[in-house]
Coordinates of C-alpha atoms and ligand atoms in Angstrom, one line a residue:
X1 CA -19.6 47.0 1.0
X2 CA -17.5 49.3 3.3
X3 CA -15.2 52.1 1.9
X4 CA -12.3 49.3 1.2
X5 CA -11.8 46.5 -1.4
X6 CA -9.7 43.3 -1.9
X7 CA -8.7 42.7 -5.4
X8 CA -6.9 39.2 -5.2
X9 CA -5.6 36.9 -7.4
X10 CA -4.3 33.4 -7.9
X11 CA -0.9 31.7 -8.4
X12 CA -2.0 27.8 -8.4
X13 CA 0.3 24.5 -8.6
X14 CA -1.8 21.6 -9.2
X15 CA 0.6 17.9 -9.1
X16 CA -0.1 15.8 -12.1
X17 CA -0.9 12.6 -11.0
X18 CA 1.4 11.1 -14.0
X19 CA 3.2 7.8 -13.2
X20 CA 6.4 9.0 -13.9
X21 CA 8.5 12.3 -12.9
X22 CA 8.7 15.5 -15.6
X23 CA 12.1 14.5 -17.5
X24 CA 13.2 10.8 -15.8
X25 CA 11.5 7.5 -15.2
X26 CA 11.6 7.7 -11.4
X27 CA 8.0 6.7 -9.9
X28 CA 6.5 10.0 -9.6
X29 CA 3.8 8.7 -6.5
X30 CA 6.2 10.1 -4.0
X31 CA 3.8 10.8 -1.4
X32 CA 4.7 9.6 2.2
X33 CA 7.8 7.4 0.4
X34 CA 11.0 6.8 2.4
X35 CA 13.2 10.0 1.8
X36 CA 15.2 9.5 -1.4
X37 CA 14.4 6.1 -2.5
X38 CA 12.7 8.0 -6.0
X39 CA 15.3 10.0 -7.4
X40 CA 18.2 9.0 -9.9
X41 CA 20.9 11.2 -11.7
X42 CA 18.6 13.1 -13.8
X43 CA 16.0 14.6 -10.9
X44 CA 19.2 15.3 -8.3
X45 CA 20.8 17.2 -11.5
X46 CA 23.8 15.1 -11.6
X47 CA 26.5 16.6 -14.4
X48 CA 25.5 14.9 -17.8
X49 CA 22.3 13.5 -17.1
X50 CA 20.0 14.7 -19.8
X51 CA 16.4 15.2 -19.0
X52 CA 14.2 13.6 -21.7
X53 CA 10.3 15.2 -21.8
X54 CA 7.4 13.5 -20.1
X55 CA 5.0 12.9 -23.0
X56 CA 2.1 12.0 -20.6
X57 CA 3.0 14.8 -18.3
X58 CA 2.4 17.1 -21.2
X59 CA -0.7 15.6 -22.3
X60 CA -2.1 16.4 -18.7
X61 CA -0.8 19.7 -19.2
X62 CA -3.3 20.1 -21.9
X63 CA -6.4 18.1 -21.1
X64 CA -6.1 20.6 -17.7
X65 CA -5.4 23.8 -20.3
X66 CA -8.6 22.7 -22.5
X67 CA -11.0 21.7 -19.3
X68 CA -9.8 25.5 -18.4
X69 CA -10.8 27.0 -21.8
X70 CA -7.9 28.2 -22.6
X71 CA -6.0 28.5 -25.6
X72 CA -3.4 25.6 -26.3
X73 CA -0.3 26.5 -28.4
X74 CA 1.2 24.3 -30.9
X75 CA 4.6 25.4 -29.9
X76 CA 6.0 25.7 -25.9
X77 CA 9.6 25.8 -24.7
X78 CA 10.8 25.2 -21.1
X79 CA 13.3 27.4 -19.6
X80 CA 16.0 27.6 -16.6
X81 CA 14.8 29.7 -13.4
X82 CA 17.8 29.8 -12.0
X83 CA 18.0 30.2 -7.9
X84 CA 19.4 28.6 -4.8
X85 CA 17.8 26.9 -2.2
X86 CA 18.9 23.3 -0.8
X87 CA 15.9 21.5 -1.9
X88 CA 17.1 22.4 -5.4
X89 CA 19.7 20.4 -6.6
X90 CA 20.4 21.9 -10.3
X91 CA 20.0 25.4 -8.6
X92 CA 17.8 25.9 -11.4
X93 CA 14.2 25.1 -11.8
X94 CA 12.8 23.6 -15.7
X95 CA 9.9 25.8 -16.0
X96 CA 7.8 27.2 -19.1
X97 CA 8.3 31.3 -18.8
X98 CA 8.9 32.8 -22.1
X99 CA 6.6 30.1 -24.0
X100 CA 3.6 28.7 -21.5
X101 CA 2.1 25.6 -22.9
X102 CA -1.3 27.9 -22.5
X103 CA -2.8 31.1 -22.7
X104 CA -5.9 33.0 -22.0
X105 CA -8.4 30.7 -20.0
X106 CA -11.3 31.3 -17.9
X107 CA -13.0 29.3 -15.1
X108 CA -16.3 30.6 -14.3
X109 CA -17.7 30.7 -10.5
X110 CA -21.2 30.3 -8.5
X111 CA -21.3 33.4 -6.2
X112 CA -24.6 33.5 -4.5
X113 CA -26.5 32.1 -7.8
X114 CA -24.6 34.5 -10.2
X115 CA -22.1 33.3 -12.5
X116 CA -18.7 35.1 -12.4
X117 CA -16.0 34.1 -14.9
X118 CA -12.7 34.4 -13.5
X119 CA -10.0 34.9 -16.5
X120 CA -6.6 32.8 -16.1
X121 CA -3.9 34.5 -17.7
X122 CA -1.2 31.1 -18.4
X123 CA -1.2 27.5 -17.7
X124 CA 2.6 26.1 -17.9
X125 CA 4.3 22.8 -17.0
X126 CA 7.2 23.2 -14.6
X127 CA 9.4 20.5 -12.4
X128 CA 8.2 20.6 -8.3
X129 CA 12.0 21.4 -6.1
X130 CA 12.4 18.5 -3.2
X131 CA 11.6 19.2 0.6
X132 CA 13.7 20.4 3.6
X133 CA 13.1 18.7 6.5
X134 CA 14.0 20.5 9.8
X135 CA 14.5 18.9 13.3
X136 CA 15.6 19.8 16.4
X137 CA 15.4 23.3 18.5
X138 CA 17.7 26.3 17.9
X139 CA 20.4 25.0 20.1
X140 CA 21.0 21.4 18.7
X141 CA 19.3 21.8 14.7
X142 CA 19.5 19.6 12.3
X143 CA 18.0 20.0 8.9
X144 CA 18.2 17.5 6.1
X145 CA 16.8 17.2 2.7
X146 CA 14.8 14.9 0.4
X147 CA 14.3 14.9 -3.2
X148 CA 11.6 12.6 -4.1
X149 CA 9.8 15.1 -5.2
X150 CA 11.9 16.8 -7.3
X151 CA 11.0 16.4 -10.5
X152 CA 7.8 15.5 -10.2
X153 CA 5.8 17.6 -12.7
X154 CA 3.1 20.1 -11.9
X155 CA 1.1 23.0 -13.9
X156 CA 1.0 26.1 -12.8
X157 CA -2.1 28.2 -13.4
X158 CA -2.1 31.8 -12.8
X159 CA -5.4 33.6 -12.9
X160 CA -5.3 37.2 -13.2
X161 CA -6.8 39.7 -10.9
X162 CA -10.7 39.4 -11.0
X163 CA -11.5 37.9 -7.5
X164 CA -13.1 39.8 -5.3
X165 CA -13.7 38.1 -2.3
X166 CA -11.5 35.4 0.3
X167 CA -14.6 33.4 -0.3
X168 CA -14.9 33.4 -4.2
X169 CA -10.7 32.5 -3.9
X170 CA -12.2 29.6 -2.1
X171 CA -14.8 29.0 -4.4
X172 CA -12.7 29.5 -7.1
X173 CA -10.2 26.7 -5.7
X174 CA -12.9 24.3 -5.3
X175 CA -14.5 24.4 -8.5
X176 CA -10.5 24.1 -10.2
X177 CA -10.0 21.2 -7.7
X178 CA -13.3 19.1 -9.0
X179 CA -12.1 19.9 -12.5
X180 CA -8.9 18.2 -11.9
X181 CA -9.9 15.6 -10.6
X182 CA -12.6 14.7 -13.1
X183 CA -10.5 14.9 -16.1
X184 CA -7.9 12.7 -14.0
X185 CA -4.8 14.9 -13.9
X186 CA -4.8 15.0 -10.5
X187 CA -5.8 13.8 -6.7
X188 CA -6.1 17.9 -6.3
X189 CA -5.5 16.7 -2.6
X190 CA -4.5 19.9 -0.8
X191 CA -3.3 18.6 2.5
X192 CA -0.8 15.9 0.5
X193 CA 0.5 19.4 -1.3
X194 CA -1.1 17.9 -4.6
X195 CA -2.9 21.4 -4.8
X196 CA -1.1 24.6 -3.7
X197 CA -1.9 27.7 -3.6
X198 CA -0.3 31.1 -3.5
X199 CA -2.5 34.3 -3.2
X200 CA -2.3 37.7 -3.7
X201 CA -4.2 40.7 -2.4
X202 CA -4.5 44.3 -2.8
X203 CA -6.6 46.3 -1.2
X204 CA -8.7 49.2 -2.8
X205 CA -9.8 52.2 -0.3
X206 CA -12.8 53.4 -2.7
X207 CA -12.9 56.9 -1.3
X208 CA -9.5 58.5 -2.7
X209 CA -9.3 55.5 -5.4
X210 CA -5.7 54.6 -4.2
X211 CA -4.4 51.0 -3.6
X212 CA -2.1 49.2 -1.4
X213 CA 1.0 47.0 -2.5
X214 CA 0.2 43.6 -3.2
X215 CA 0.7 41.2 -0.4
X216 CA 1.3 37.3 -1.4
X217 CA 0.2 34.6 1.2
X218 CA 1.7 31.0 1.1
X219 CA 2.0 28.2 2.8
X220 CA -2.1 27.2 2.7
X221 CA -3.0 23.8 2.6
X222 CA -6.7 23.8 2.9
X223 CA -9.6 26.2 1.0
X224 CA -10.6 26.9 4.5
X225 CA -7.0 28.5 5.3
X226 CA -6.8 30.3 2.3
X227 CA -10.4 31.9 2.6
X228 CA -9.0 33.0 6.4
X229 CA -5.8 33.6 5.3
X230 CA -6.9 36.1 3.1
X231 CA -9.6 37.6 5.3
X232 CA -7.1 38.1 7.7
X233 CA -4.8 39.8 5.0
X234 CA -7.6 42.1 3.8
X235 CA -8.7 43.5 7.6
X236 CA -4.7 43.9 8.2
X237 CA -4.2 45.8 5.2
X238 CA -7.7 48.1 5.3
X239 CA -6.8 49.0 8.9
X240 CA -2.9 49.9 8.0
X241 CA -4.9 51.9 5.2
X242 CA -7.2 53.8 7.7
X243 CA -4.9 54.5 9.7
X244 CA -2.5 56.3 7.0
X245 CA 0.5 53.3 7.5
X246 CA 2.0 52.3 4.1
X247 CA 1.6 48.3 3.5
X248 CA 5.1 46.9 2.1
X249 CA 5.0 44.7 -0.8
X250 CA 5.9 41.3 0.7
X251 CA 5.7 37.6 0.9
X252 CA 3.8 36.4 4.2
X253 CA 3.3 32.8 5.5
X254 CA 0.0 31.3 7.2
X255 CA 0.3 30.3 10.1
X256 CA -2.5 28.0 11.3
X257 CA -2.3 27.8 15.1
X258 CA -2.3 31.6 15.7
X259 CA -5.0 32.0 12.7
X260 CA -2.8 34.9 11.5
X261 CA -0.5 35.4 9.0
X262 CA 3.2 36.6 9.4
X263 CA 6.3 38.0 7.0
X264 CA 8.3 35.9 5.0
X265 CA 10.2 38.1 3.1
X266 CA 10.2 41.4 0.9
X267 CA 9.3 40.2 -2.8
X268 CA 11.8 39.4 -4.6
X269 CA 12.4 40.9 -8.2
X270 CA 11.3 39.2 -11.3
X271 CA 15.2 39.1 -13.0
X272 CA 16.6 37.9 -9.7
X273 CA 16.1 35.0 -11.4
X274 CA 18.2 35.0 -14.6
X275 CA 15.8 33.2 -16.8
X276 CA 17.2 31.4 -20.1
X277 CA 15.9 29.0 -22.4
X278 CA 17.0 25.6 -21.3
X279 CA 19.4 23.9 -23.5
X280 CA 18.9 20.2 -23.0
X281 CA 15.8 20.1 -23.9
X282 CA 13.9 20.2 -27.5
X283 CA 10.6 22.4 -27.7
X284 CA 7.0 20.9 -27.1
X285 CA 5.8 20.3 -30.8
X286 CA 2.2 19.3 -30.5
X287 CA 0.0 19.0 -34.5
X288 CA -3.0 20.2 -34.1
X289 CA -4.3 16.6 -35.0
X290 CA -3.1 16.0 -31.6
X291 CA -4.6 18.9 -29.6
X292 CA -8.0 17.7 -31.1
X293 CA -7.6 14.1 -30.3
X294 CA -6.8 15.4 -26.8
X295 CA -9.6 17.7 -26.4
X296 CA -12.2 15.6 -27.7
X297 CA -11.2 12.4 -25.3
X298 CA -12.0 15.3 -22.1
X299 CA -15.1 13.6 -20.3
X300 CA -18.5 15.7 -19.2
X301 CA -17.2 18.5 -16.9
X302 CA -18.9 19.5 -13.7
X303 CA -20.9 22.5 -15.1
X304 CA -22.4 20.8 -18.2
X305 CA -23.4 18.0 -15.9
X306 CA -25.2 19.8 -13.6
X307 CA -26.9 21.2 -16.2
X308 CA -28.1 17.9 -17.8
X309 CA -28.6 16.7 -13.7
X310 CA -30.7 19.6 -13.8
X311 CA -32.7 18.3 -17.2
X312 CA -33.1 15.1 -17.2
X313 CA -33.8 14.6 -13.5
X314 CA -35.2 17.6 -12.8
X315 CA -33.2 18.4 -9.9
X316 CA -33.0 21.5 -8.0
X317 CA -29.4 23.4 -8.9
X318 CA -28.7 23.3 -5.3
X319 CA -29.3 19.2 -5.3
X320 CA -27.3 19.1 -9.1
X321 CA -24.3 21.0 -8.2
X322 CA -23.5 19.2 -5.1
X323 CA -24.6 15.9 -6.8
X324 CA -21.9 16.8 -10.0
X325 CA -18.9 18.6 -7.8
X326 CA -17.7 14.6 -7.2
X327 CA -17.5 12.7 -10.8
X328 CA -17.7 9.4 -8.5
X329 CA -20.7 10.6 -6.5
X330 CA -22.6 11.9 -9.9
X331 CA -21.6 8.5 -11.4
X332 CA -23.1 6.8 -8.0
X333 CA -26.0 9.4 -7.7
X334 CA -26.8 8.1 -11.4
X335 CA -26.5 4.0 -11.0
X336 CA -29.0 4.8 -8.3
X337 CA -31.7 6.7 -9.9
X338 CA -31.6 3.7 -13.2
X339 CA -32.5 1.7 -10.2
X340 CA -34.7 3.8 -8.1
X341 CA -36.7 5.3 -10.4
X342 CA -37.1 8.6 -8.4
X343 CA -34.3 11.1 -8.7
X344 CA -35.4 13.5 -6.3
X345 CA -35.9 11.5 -3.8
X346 CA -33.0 9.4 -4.3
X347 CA -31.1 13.1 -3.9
X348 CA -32.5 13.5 -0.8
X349 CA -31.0 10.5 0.5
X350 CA -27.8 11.2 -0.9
X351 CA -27.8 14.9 0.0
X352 CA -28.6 14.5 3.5
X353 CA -27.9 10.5 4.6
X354 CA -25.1 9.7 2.9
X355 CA -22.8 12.7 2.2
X356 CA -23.8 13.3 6.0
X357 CA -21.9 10.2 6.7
X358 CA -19.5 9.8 4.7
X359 CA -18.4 13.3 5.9
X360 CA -18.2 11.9 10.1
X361 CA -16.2 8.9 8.4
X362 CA -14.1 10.9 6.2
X363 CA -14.8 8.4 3.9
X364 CA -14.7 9.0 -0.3
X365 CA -16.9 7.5 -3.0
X366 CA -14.2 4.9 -3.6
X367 CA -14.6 3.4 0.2
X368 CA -18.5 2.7 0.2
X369 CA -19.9 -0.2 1.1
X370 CA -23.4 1.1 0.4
X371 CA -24.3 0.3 -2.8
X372 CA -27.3 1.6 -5.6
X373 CA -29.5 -1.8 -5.0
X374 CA -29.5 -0.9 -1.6
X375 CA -30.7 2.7 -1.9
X376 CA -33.8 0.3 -4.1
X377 CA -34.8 -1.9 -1.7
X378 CA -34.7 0.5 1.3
X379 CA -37.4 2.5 -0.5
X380 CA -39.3 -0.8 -1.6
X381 CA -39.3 -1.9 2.0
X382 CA -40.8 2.0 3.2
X383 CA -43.2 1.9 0.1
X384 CA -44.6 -1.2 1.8
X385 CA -45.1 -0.3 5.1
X386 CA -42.4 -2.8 6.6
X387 CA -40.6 0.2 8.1
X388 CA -41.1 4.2 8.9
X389 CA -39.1 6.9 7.4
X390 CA -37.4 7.1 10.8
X391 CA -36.6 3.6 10.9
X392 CA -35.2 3.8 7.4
X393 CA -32.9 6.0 8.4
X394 CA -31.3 3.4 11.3
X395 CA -31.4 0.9 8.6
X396 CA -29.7 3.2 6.1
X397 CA -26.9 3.7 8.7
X398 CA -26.2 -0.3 9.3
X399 CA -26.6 -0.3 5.6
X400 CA -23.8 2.3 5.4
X401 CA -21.0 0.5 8.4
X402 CA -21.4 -3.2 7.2
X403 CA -23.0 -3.2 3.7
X404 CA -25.8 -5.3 4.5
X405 CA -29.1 -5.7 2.8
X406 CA -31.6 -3.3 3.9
X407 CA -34.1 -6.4 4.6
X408 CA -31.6 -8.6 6.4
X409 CA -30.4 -5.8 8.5
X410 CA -34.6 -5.1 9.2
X411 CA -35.1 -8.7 10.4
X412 CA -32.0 -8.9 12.3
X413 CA -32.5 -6.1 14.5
X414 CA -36.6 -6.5 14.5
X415 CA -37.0 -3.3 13.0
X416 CA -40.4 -4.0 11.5
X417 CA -43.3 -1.5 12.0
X418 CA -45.9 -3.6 14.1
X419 CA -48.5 -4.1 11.7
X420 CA -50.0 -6.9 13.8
X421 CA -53.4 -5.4 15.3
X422 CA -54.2 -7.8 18.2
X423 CA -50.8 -7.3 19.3
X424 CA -51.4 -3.5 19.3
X425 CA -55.2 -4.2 21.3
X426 CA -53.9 -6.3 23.8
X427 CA -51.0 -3.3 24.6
X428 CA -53.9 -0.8 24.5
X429 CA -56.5 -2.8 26.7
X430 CA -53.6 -3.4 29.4
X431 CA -52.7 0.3 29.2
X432 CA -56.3 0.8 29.9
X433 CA -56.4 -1.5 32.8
X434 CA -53.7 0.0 34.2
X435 CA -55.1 3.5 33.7
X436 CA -58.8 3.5 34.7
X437 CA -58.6 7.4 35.6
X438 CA -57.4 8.3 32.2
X439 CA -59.7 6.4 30.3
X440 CA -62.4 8.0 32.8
X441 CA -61.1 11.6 31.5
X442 CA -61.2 10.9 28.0
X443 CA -64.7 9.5 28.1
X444 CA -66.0 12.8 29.8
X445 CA -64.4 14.5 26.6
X446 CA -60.5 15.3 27.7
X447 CA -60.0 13.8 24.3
X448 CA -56.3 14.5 24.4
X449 CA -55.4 11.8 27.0
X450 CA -55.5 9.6 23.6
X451 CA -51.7 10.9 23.2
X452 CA -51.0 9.2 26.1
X453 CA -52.0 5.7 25.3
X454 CA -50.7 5.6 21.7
X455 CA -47.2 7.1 24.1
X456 CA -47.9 3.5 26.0
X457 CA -48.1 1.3 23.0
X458 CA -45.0 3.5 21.3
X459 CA -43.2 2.3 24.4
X460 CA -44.4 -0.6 24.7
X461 CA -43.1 -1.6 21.1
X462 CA -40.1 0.8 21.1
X463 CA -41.6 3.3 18.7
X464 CA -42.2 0.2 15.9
X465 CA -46.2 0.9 16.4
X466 CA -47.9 2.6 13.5
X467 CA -49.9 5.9 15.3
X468 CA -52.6 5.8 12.2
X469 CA -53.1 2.0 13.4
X470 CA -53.0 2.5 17.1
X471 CA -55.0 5.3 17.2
X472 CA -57.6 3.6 15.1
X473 CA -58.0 1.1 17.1
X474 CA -58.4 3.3 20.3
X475 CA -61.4 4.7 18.9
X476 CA -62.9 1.5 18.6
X477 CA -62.1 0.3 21.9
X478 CA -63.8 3.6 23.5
X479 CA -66.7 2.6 21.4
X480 CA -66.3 5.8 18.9
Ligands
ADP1 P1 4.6 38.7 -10.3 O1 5.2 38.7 -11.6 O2 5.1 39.7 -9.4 O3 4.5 37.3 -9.7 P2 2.2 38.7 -11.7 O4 1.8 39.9 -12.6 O5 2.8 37.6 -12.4 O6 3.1 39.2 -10.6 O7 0.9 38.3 -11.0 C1 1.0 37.3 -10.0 C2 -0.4 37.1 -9.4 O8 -0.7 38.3 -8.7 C3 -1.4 36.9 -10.4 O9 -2.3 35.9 -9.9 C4 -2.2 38.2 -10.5 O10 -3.6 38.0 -10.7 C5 -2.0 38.7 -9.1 N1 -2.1 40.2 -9.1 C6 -1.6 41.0 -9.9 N2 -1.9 42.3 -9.6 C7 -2.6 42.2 -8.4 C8 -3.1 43.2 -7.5 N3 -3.0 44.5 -7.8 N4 -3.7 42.8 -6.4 C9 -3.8 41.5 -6.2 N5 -3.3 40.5 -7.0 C10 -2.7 40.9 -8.1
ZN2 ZN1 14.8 10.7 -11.4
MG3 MG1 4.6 35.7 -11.4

């Protein structure tokens, strides 16, 4: 490492995928909807409508909290965070500020094989604002606003400051994404804003021990962004350093075409926003009882099932850890092997074949046609013979578009390996006819001519000719 240091940190809004919004029964699956067909008097903050508590919302709140080891408190309170903004129609937000639902968590990391626990300091359930929509150029601008989504409840999960790279933010961000989404609390879809992320980054110049004002990127809606977004940040900021220029504490935006980020706005102060316990709305009481009942229903989490991957199938923890980062794909990955008998192998195919495809097709567990029996009877019919590796792997991909059986799609494209050895001599003896100067050379000892008439036979059969057969049967027709 040079003479400069990122310290960054993690401000995280993760949507709960609940079916209704925080404090109101509109639907809360708001994604792509018809402006304002989801709202009602209670999420546009209508005088008199009284927000009642999402008790599902809540529990997601704490399944996430105890997935995140933190601690979960019996008592939590929301407040006001009062502010304007169109897209906020109470001009206030419900948040949890004085009392967070949860305290004190850690996620830990993979960083180049070494384990890195990165220590969250709150997890607490606030209301998501609505969404300006702007149109039009400077001279003729029209902006107009919808509030489907407000309301809709998220958790926000602040980690403190321990990362130390743009790409253990990113790592970081993936690991909390596959937790969400195993325990269910959320698609953790960052282009559909169902995961957001807002970063912060200091930089440490290791000579004189003196660090920069903390810069806070937004606007990210891919890991990939936020690991550039904050590479960019941290050369910006070590260069301004070098060169003696101070850094001002400030808000900047990502901007993806120019890969660059640019500023928003100087931070704004912690009491600009008049916090104040809200009024309309009883504490969270949850008995320990419940917090228990909650815990215990959490399912295997990522890490402790790559470690049993790693166990009981004896799996490289390359092969487990992307086999477990998708619950569907470990549940698949699983099926299989019952069926296959051979986990490694079966994690070949997966690991190279199939996430290889399903990446071109942009395709998730969900959409597959390719199913476990499949992955059986492709391995019975190379086991036998009936087809090469190679060829396997052109069935496997018909396998994959149409969900055909491996042995139908083998018959109905005439992929089997010629076994049939008379076919084989009568494509050798013609090759030979054809040939008489090569077989002339390889008799006076030029044995490697023999690649050229297994080459003949290869084409001859397009590539379906086993070489241990054909060259075999070579030898015997040169009398060897
Ligand atoms: P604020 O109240 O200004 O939002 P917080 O103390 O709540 O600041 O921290 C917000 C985020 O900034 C946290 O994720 C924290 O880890 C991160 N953070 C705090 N100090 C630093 C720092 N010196 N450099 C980078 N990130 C920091
Ligand atoms: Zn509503
Ligand atoms: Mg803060």
């Amino acid at each position: 490492m040079g003479r400069y240091r990122p310290v960054i940190g993690l401000e995280i809004h993760v949507q709960l995928s609940t079916r209704t919004k925080l404090f109101c029964s509109c639907s809360a699956d708001v994604f792509e909807s018809e402006p304002n067909t989801h709202i009602c008097p209670v999420c546009t903050g209508q005088p008199g409508a009284l927000p009642v508590t999402n008790e599902e919302a809540v529990e997601y709140a704490v399944k996430a909290a105890y997935a995140l080891n933190f601690e979960v408190h019996e008592y939590s309170r929301f407040d006001r965070k009062n502010y304007f903004y169109p897209d906020l129609p109470k001009g206030y937000q419900i948040t949890q500020y004085f009392h967070p639902i949860a305290t004190k968590g850690y996620l830990e990391i993979d960083v180049d094989g070494k384990k890195k626990k990165i220590r969250l300091r709150r997890l607490h359930i606030e209301e998501d604002a609505g969404k300006m929509i702007h149109e039009g150029d400077s001279m003729n601008a029209k902006s107009f606003v919808d509030f489907n989504r407000a309301g809709v409840p998220l958790v926000e999960i602040v980690t403190e400051p321990d990362i130390e790279s743009p790409k253990e933010a990113r790592l970081f961000l993936e690991k909390l994404r596959s937790i969400v989404r195993y325990i269910g609390v959320s698609s953790g879809d960052m282009e559909k804003g169902a995961l957001r992320c807002d970063a912060n980054i200091s930089v440490i110049d290791e000579k004189t021990g003196r660090s920069s004002n903390r810069v806070e990127v937004k606007n990210m809606n891919s890991f990939k962004f936020v690991e550039r977004a904050l590479e960019y940040e941290f050369e910006r900021i070590s260069k301004a350093m070098e060169s003696g220029e101070e850094v001002p504490q400030e808000t900047r935006g990502w901007v993806t075409r120019d890969k660059k980020t640019i500023s928003m706005r100087s931070k704004e102060e912690e009491s600009d926003y008049r916090y104040f316990p809200e009024p309309d709305i009883p504490p969270v009481i949850l008995s320990k009882e419940k917090l228990e009942e909650i815990r215990k229903s959490l399912p295997e989490l990522p890490d402790e099932k790559k470690e049993r991957f790693m166990k009981d199938y004896n799996l490289p923890e390359y092969d487990a850890s992307v086999l477990t980062a998708d619950r569907d794909l470990a549940d698949l990955y699983e099926m299989t092997v019952k069926l296959t008998g051979r986990p490694k192998e079966t994690s070949n195919w997966f690991m190279t074949e199939l996430l290889r495809m399903m990446n071109e097709e942009g395709m998730e567990v969900g959409d597959l046609r390719v199913k476990p029996e499949h992955f059986k009877e492709l391995f019975e019919l190379i086991d036998s013979g009936r087809i090469t590796k190679n060829m396997a792997k052109e069935v496997f991909r018909e396998v994959f578009r149409t969900g055909k059986n491996p042995s139908d799609v083998v018959k109905e494209k005439g992929l089997e390996v010629v076994t049939d050895e008379s076919e084989i001599e009568r494509i050798l003896k013609e090759a030979m006819e054809k040939n008489p100067k090569a077989v002339e050379q390889y008799k006076n000892g030029k044995k490697g001519i023999m690649g050229f008439f297994i080459g003949q036979v290869m084409r001859a059969t397009s590539g379906k000719a086993d070489p241990k057969i054909v060259q075999r049967i070579f030898k015997k027709l040169m009398g060897e």
